CSV table of C-alpha atoms (C1' of nucleotides) in Angstrom, one decimal:
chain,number,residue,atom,x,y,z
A,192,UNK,CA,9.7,63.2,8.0
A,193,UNK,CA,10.6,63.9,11.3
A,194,UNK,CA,13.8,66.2,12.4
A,195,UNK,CA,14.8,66.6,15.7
A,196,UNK,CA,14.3,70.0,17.2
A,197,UNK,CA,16.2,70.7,20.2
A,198,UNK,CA,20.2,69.9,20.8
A,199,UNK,CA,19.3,67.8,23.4
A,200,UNK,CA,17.7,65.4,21.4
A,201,UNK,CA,19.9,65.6,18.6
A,202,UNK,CA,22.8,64.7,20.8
A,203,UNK,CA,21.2,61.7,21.9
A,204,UNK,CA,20.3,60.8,18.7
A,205,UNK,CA,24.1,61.1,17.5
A,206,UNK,CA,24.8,59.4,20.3
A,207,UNK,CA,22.7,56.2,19.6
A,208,UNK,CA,23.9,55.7,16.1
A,209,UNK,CA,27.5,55.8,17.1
A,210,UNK,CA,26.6,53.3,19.3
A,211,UNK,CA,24.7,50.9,16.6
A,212,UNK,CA,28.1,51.8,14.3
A,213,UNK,CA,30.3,50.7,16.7
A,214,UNK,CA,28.5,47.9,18.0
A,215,UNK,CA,28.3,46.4,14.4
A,216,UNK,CA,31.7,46.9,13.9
A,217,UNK,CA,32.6,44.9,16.7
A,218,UNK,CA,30.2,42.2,15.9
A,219,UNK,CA,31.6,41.5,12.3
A,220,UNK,CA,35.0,41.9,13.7
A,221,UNK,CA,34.6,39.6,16.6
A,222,UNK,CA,32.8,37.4,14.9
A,223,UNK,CA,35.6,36.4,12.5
A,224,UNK,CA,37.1,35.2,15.2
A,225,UNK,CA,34.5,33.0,16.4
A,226,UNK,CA,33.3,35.3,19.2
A,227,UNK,CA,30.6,37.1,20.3
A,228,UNK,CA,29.8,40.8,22.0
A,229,UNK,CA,28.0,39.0,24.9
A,230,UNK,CA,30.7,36.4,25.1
A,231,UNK,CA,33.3,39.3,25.0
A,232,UNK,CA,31.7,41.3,27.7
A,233,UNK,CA,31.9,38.3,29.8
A,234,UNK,CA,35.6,37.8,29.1
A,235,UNK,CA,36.2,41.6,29.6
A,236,UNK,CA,34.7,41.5,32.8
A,237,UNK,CA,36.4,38.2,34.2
A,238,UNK,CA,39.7,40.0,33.1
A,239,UNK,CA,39.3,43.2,35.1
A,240,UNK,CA,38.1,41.3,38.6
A,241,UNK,CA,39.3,38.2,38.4
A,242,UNK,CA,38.1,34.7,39.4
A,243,UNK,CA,34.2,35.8,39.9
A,244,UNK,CA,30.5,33.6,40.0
A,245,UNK,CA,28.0,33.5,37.5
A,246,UNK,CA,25.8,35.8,39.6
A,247,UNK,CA,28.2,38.6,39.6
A,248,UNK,CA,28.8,38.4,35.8
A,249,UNK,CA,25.0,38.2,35.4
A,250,UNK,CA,23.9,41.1,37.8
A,251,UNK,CA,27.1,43.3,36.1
A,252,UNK,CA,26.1,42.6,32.0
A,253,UNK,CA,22.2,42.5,33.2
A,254,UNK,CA,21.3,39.2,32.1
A,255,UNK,CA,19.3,36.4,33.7
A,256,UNK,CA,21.2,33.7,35.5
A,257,UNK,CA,20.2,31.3,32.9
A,258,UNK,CA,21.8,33.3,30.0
A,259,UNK,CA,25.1,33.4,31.9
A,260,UNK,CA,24.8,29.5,32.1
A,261,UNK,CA,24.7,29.8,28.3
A,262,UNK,CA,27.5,32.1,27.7
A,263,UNK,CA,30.3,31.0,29.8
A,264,UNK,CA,29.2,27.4,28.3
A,265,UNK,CA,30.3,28.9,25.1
A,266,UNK,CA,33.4,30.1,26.5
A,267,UNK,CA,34.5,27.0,28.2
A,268,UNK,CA,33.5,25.2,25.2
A,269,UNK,CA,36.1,27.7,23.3
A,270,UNK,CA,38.5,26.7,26.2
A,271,UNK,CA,39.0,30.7,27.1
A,272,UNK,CA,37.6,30.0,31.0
A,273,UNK,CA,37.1,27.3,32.8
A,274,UNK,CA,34.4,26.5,36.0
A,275,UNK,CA,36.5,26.2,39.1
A,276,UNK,CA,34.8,25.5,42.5
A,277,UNK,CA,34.1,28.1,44.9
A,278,UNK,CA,36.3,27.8,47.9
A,279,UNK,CA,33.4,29.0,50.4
A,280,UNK,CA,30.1,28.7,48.7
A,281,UNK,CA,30.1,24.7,47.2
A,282,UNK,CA,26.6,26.0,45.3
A,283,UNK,CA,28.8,28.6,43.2
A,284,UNK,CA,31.6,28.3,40.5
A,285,UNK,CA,34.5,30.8,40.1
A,286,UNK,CA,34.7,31.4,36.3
A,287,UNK,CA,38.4,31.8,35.9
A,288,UNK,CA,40.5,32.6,32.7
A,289,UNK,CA,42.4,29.9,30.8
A,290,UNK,CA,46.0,31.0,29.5
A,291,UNK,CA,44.3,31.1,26.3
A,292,UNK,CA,41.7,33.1,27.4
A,293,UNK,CA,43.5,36.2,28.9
A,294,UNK,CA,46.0,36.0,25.8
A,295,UNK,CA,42.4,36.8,23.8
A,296,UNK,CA,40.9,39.4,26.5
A,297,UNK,CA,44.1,41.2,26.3
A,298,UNK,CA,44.5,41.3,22.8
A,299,UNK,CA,40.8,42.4,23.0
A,300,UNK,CA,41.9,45.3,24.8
A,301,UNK,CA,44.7,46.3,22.9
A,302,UNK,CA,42.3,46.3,20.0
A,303,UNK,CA,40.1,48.3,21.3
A,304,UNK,CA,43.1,51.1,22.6
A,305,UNK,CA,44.0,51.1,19.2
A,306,UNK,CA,41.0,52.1,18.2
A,307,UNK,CA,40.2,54.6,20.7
A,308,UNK,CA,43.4,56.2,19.9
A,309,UNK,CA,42.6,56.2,15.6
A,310,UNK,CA,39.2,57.5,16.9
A,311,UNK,CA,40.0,60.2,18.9
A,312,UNK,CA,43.2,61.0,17.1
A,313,UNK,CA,43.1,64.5,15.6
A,314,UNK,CA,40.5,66.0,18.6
A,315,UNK,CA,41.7,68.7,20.8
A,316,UNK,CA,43.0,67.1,24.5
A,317,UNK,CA,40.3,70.0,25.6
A,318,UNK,CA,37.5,68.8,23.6
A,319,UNK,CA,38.4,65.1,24.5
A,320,UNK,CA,37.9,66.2,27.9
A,321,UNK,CA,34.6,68.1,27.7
A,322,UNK,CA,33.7,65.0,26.2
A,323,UNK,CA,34.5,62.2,28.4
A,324,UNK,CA,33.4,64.5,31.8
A,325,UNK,CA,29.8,64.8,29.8
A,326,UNK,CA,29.9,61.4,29.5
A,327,UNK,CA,31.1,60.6,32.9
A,328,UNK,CA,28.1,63.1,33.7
A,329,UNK,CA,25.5,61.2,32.1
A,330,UNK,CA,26.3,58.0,33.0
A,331,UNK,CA,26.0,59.1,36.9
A,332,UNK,CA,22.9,60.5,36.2
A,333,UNK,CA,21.8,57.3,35.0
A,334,UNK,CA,23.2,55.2,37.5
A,335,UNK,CA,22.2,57.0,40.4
A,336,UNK,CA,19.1,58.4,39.9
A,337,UNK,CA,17.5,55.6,38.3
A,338,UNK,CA,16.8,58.0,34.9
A,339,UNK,CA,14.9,55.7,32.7
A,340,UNK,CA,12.9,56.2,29.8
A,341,UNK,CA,10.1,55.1,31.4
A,342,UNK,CA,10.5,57.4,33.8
A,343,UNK,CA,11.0,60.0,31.3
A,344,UNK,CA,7.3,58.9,29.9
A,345,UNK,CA,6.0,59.4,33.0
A,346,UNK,CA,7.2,63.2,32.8
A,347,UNK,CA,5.6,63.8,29.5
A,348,UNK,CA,2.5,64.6,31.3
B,169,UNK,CA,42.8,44.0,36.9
B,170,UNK,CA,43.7,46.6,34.0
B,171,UNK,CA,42.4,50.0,34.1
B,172,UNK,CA,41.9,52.4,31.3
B,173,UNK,CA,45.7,53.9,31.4
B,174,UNK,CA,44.6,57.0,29.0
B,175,UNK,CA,42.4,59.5,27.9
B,176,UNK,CA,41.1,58.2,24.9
B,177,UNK,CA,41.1,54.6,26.0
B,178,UNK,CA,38.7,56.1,28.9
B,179,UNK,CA,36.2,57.6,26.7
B,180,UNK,CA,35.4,55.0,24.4
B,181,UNK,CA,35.0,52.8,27.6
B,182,UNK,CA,32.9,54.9,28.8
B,183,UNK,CA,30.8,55.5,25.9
B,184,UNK,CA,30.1,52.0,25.4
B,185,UNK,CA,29.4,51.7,28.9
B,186,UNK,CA,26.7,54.3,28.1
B,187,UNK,CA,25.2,52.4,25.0
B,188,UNK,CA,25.0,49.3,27.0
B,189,UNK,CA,22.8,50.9,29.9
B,190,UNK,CA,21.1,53.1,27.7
B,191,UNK,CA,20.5,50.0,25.2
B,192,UNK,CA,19.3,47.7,28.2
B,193,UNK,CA,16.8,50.6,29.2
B,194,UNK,CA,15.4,50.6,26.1
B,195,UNK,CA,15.0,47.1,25.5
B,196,UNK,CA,13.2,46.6,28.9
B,197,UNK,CA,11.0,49.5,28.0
B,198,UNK,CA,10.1,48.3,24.5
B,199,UNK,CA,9.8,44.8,26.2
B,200,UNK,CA,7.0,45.9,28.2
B,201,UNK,CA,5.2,47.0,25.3
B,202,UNK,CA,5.2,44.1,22.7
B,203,UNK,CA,8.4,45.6,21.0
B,204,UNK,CA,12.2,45.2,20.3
B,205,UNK,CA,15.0,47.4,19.7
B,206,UNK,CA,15.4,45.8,15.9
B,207,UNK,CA,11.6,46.2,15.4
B,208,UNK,CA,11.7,49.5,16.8
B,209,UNK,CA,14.4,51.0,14.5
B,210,UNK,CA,12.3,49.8,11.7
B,211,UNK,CA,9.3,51.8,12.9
B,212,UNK,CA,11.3,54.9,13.1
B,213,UNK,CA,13.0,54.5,9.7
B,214,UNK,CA,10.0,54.2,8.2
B,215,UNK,CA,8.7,57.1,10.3
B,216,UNK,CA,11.4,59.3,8.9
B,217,UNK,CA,11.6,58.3,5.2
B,218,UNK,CA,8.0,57.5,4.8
B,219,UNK,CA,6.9,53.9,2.6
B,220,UNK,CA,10.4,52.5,1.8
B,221,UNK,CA,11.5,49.3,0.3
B,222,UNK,CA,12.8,46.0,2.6
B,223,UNK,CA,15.8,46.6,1.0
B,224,UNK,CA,16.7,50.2,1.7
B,225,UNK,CA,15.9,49.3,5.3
B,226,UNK,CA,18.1,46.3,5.2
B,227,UNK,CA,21.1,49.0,4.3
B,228,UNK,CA,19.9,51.3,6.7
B,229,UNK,CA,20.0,49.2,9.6
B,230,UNK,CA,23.3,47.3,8.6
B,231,UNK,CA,21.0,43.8,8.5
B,232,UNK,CA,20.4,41.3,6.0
B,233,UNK,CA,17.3,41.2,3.4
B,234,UNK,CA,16.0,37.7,5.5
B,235,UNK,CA,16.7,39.4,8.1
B,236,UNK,CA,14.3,42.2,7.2
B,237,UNK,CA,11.4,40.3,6.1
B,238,UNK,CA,11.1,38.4,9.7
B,239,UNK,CA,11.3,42.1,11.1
B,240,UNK,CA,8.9,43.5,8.5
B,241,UNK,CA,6.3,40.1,9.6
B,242,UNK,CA,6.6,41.2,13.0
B,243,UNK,CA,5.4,44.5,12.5
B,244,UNK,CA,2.8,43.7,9.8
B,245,UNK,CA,1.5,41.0,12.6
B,246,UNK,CA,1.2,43.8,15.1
B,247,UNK,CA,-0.7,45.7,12.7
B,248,UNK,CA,1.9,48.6,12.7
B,249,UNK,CA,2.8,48.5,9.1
B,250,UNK,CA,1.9,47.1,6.1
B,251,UNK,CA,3.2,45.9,2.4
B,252,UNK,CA,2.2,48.1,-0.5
B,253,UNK,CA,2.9,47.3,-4.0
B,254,UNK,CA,5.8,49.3,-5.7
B,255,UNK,CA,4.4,51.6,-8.1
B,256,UNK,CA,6.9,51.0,-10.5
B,257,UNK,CA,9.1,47.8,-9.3
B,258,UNK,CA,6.6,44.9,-9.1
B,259,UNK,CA,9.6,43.3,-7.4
B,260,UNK,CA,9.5,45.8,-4.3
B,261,UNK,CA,7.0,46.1,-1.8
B,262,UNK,CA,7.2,49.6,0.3
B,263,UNK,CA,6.8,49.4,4.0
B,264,UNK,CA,4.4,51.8,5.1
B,265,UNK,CA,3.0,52.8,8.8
B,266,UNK,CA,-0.6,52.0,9.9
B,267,UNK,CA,-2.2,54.6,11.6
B,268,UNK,CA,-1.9,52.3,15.0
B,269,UNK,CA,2.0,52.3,13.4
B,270,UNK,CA,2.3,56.1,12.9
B,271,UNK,CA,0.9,56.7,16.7
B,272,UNK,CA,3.2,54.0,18.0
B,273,UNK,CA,6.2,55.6,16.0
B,274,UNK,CA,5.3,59.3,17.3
B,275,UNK,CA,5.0,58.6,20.9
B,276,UNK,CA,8.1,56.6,21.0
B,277,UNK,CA,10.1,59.3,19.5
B,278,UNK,CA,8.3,62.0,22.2
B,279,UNK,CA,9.6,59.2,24.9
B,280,UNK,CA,12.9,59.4,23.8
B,281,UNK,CA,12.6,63.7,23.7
B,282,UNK,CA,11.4,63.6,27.3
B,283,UNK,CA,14.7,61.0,28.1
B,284,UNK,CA,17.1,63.4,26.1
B,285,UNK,CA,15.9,66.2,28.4
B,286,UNK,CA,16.2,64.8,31.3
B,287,UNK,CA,19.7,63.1,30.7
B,288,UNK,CA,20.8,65.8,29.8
B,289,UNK,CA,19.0,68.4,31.8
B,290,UNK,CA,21.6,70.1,34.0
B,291,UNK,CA,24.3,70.6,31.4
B,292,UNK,CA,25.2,73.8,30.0
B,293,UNK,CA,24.8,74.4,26.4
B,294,UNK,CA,28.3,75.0,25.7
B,295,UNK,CA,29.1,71.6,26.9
B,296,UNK,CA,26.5,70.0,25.5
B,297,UNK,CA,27.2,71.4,22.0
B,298,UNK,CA,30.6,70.6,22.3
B,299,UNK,CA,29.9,66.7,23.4
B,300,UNK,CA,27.2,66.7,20.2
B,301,UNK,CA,30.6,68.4,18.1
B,302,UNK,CA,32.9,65.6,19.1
B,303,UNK,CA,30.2,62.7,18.3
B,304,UNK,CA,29.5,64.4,15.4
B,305,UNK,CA,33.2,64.0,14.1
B,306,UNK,CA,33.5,60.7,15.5
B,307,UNK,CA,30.6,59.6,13.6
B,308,UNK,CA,32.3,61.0,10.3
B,309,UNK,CA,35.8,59.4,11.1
B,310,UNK,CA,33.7,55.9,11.0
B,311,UNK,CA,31.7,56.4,8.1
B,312,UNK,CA,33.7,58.3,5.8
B,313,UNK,CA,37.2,56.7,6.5
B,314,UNK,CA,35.8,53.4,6.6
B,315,UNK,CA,37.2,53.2,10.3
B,316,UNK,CA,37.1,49.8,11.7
B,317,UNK,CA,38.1,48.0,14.8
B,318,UNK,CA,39.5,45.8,12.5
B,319,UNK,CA,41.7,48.3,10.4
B,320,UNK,CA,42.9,49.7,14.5
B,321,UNK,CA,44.4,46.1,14.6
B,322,UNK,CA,46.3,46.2,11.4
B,323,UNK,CA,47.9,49.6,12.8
B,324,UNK,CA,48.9,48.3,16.2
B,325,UNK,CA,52.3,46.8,14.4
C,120,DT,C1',13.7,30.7,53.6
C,121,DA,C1',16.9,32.6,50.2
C,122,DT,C1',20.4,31.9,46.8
C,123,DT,C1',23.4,29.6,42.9
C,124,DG,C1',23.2,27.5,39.0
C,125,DT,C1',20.8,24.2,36.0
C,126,DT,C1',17.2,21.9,32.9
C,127,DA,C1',13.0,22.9,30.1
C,128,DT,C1',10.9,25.7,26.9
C,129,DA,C1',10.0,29.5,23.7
C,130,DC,C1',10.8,33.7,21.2
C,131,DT,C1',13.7,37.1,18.7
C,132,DC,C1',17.7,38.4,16.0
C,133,DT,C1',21.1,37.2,12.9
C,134,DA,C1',23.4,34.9,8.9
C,135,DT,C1',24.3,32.0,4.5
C,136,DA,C1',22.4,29.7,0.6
C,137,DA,C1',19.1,28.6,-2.8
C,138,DC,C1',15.1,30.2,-5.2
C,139,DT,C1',11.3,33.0,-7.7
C,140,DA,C1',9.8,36.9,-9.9
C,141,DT,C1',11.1,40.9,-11.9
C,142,DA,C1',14.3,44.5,-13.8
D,17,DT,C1',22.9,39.5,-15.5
D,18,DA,C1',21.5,41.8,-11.5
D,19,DT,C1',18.1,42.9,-7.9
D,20,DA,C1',13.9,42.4,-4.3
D,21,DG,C1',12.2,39.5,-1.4
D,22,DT,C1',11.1,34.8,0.2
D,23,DT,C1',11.9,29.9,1.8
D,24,DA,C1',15.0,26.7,4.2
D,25,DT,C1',18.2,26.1,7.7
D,26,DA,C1',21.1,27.0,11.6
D,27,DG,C1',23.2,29.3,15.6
D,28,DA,C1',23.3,32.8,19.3
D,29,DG,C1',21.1,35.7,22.8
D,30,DT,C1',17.4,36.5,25.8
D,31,DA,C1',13.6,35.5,29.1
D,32,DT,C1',10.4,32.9,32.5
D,33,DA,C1',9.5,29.0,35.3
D,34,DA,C1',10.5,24.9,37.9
D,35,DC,C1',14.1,22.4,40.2
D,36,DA,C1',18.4,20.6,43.0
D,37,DA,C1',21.9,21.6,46.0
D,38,DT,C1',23.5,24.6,49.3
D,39,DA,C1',23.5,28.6,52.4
DNA sequence: TATTGTTATACTCTATAACTATA
DNA sequence: TATAGTTATAGAGTATAACAATA
């Protein structure tokens, strides 16, 4: 019933159902192998800094403290990370990949290279570029200026 | 640990890093206002198609038919929609908004116009149309050539 | 006092399987 | 036989609040 009108919103409308696509695709395909996107996130992110606390990984996937509890539980009940002590703070644990469980993240990434590449396969380097610097763009704006949709709202007037 | 070594690679990152933020925005928002993402897509679809069957929303939003008719009771028990008889399928109901649903429906779609305009505010048109070009393909590559994360694997060799 | 992570509790989303009513 | 939607059941993600141990 309703179209949208301007490029703007079309764009982020395009933008929002590749998102949904994608993230379903990734849902079914992790799930087959008895993971989750949250659980994945949390294994990406241990991969690319390391030994870290529950508190990091909770402030950087924007979940509550107790949800991170529940997640890397998962994920040392999978044996992919394991709770090791902090060696200055004795209230925090270092969440720290198992053998297993950078084999996995890294095959994770592969997978997901792979499919950058078949997604972006026959698009112009130049094009590819526009893209990614709009993207880089928006995500700044986001980040730094707070843009929210409530915020947004608030502009309606 | 391991950075995005390519172009590709650095663009679907960042996209989903996009989704993620843009996704936990929304949620928040909605959250403050009785609502959820899943519920939320619902409204709209039924916005844009007008009364529809639980099962063509089902398809729509890549969910099971259970999984619909807790969605659809949410709804109904916020007095946004409602369950008509099928005029010709006494098997189907059609979801159709409530005047509180159609005025819930409209204003979130003006809240997401206002956010498009200001994310993307200060870009020029040429850029923007090419970034809405290349999602536009990519959105095509996954649904007509049945791209998959899955199917990325297979080709990795 | 503030912070890290946990226990307690509750709600939402999601899925599979079995079932009813209808096509 | 097939389809629309429900009931039954189960698991995962999320949140708030109260708490213990530590900073």
């Amino acid at each position: 019933m309703i179209e949208p009108s301007n490029p703007r919103i079309a764009a982020l409308d395009r933008m929002l159902e590749l998102a949904l696509l994608i993230n379903h695709d990734l849902t079914t395909s992790l799930a087959a192998q008895g993971l989750s996107t949250s659980r994945v996130s949390v294994l990406w992110e241990v991969l690319r800094r390391g030994p870290v606390t529950q508190r990091e990984l909770a402030d950087a996937l924007h979940v509550t403290a107790r949800n991170m509890t529940g997640l890397v539980d998962g994920l040392v009940a999978g044996q992919l990370v394991t709770r090791e002590p902090h060696p200055s703070d004795r209230r925090a644990t270092l969440v720290t990949l198992t053998p297993k469980g950078t084999t996995a993240a890294q095959q994770l990434v592969r997978d997901q290279s792979a499919f950058a590449d078949l997604l972006f396969a026959d698009l112009p380097p130049a094009e590819l570029g526009t893209f990614a610097s709009v993207l880089d763009h928006v995500v700044n704006r986001l980040n730094e200026h707070g843009l929210t949709i409530a915020a947004a709202r608030k502009e309606e007037g």
